[in-house]
mmCIF file of C-alpha atoms in Angstrom:
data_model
loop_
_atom_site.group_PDB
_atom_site.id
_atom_site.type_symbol
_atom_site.label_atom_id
_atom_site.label_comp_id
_atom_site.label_asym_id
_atom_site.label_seq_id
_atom_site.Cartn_x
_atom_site.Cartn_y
_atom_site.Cartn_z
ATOM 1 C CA UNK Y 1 41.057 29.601 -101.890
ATOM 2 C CA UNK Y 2 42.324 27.333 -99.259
ATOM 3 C CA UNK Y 3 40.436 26.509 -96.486
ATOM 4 C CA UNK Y 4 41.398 26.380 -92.926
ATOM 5 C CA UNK Y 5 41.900 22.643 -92.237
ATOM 6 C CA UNK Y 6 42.325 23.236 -88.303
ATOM 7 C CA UNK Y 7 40.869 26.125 -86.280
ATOM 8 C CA UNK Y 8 43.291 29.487 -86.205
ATOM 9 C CA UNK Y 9 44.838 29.374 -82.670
ATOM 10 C CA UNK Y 10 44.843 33.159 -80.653
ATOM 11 C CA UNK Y 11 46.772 33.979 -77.587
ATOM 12 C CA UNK Y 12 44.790 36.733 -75.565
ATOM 13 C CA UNK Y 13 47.477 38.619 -72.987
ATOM 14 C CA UNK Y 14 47.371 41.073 -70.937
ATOM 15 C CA UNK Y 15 50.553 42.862 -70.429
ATOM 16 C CA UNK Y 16 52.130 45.317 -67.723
ATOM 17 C CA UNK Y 17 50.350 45.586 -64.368
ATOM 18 C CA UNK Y 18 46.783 46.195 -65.764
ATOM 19 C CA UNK Y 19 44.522 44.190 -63.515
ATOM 20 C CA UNK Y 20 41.256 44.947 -65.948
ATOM 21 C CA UNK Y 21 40.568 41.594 -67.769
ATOM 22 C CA UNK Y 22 36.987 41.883 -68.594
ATOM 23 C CA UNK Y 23 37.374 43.023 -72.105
ATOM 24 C CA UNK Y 24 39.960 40.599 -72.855
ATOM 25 C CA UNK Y 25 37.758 37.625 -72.000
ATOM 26 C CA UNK Y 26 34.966 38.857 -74.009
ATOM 27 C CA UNK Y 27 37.338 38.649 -76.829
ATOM 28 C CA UNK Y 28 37.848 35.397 -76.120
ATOM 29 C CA UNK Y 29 34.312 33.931 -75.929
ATOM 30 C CA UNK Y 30 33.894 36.097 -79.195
ATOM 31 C CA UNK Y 31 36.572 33.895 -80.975
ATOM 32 C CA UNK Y 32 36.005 30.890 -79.336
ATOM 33 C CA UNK Y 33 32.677 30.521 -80.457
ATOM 34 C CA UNK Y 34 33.856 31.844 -83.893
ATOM 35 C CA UNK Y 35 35.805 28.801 -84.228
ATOM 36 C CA UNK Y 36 38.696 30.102 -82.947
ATOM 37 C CA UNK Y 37 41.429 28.214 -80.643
ATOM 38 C CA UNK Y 38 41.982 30.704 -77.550
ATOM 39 C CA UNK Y 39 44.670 30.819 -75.443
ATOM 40 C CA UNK Y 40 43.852 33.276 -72.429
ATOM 41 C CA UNK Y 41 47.686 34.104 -70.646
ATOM 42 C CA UNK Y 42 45.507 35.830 -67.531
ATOM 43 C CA UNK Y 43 47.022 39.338 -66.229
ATOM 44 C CA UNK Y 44 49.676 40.738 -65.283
ATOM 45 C CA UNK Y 45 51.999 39.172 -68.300
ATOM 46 C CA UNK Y 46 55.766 40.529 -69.031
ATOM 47 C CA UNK Y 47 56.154 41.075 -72.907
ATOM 48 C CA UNK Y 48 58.406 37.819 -72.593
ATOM 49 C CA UNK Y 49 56.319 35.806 -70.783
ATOM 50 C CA UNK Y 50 53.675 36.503 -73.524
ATOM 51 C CA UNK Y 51 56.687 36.017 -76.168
ATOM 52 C CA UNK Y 52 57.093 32.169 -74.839
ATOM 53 C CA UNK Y 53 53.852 31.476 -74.544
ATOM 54 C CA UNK Y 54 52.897 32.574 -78.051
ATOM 55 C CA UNK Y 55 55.965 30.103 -79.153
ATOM 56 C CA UNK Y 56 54.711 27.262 -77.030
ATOM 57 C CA UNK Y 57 51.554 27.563 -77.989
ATOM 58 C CA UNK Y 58 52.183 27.828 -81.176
ATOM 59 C CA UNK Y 59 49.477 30.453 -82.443
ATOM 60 C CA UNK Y 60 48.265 32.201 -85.419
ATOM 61 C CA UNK Y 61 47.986 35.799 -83.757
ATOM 62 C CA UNK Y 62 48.258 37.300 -80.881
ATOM 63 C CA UNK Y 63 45.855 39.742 -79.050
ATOM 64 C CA UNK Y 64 47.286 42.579 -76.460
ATOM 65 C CA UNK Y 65 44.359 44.029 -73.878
ATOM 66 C CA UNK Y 66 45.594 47.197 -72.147
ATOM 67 C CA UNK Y 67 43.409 50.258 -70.614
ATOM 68 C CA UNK Y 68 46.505 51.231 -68.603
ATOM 69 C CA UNK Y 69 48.067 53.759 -71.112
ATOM 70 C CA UNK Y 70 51.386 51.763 -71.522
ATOM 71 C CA UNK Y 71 50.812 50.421 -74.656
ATOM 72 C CA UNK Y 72 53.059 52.709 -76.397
ATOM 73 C CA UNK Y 73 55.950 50.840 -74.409
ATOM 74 C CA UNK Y 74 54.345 47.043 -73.988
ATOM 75 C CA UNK Y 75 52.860 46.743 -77.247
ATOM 76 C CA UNK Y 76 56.295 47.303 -79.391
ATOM 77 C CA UNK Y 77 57.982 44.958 -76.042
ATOM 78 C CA UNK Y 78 55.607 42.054 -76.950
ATOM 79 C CA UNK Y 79 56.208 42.236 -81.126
ATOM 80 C CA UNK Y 80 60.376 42.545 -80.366
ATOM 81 C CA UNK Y 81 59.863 39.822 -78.537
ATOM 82 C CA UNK Y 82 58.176 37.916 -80.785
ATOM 83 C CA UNK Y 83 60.655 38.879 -83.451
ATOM 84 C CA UNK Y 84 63.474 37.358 -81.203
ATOM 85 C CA UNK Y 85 62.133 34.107 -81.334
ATOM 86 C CA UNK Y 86 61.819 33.633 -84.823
ATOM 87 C CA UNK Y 87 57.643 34.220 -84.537
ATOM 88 C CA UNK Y 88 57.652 36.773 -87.376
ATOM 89 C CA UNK Y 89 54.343 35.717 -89.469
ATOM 90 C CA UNK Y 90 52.402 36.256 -85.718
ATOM 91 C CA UNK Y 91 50.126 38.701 -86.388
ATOM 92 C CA UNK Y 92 49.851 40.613 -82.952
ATOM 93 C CA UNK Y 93 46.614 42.883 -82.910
ATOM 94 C CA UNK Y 94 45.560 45.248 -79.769
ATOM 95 C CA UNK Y 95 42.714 46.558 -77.967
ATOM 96 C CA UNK Y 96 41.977 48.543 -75.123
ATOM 97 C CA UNK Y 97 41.939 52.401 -74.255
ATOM 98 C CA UNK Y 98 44.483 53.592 -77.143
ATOM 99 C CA UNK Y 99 44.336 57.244 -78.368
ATOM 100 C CA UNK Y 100 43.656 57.376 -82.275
ATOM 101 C CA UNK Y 101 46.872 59.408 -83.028
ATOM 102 C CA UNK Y 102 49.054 56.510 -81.092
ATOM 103 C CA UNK Y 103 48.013 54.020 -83.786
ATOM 104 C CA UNK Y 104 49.961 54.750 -86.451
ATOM 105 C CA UNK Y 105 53.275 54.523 -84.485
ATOM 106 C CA UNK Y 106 51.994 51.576 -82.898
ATOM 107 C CA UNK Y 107 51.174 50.214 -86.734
ATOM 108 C CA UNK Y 108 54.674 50.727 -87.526
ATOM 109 C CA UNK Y 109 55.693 48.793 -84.201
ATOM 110 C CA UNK Y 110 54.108 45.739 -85.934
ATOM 111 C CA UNK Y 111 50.371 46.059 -84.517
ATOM 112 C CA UNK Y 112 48.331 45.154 -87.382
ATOM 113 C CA UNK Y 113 45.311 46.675 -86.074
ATOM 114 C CA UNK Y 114 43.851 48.227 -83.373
ATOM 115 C CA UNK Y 115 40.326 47.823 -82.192
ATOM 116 C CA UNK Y 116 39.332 50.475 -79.371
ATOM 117 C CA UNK Y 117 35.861 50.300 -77.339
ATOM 118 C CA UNK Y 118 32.821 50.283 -79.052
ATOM 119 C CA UNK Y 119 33.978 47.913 -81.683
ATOM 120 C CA UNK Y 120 31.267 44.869 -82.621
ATOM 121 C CA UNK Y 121 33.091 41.948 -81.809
ATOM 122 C CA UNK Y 122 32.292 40.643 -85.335
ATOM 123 C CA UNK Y 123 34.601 43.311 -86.744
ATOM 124 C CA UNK Y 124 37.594 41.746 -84.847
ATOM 125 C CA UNK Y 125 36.413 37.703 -85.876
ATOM 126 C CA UNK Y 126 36.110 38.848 -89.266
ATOM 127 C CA UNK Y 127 39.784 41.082 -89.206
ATOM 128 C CA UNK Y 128 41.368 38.084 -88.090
ATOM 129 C CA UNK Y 129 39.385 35.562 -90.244
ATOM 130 C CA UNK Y 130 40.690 37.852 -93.669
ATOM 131 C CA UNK Y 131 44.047 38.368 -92.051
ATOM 132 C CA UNK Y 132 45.091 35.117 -90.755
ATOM 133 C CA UNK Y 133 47.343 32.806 -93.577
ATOM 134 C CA UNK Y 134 45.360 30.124 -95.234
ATOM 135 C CA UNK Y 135 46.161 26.696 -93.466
ATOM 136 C CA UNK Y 136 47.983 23.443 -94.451
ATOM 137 C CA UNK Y 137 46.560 20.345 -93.815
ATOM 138 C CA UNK Y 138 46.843 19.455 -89.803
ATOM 139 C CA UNK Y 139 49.650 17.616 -88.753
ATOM 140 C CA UNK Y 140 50.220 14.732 -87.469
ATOM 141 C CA UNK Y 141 49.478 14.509 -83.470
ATOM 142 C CA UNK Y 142 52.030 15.493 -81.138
ATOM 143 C CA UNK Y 143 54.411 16.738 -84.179
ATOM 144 C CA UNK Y 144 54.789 20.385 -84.857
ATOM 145 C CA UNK Y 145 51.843 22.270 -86.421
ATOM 146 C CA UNK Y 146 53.708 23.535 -89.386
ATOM 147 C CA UNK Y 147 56.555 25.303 -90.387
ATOM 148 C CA UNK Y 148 56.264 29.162 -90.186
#
């Protein structure tokens, strides 16, 4: 096994026009202390907007908050997005008000998982911490953190 030589960095976004944020910044206390790096993108993001930051940033996994019921439309957005810019090994994960039956489409979509209320906060730390690729060594500062 390989271990992690750098924290796993997370980009927490909330897309569409849902104003509702506190969930999303429990999440990322939760994986901040974790260990986690934790990028919050703040509300009201456009699935590209969340696309570019998730290349600038250059994270491990993405998380999607979203109790406004358009996840069925934003979610898939955000992962197209992704795919556009090359950020294919991102795993995107979701949260939020999302009925059950939704998931699997939402699965195929390229969420890997989707946590809805009521889940411990250690379930989603430990999802990510089994589901995230093993880590190189760091790079060098100010050079790219590794090739994807």
């Amino acid at each position: 096994m390989v271990v992690s030589a750098s924290p796993y960095r997370v980009l927490i976004a909330k897309p569409g026009l849902d104003g509702h944020d506190r969930g999303a910044k429990v999440i990322v206390r939760a994986l901040r202390d974790a260990g986690f790096e934790v990028i919050y993108t703040g509300i009201r993001q456009t699935p590209e907007m969340i696309a570019q930051a998730a290349m600038q940033e250059d994270v491990d996994a993405v998380g999607l908050s979203l109790l406004s019921g358009a996840h069925m439309t934003l979610f898939p957005q955000v992962t197209a997005r992704l795919k556009e810019l090359g950020l294919k090994d991102v795993l995107v994960f979701g949260g939020g008000i999302i009925p059950d039956e939704d998931v699997p489409l939402l699965k195929k979509k390229g969420i890997c998982q989707v946590f809805g209320p009521g889940t411990p906060l250690s379930a989603i730390v430990e999802y990510l911490k089994q589901n995230l690729s093993p880590q190189e060594a760091p790079p060098a500062r100010g050079a790219k953190r590794r090739a994807r």
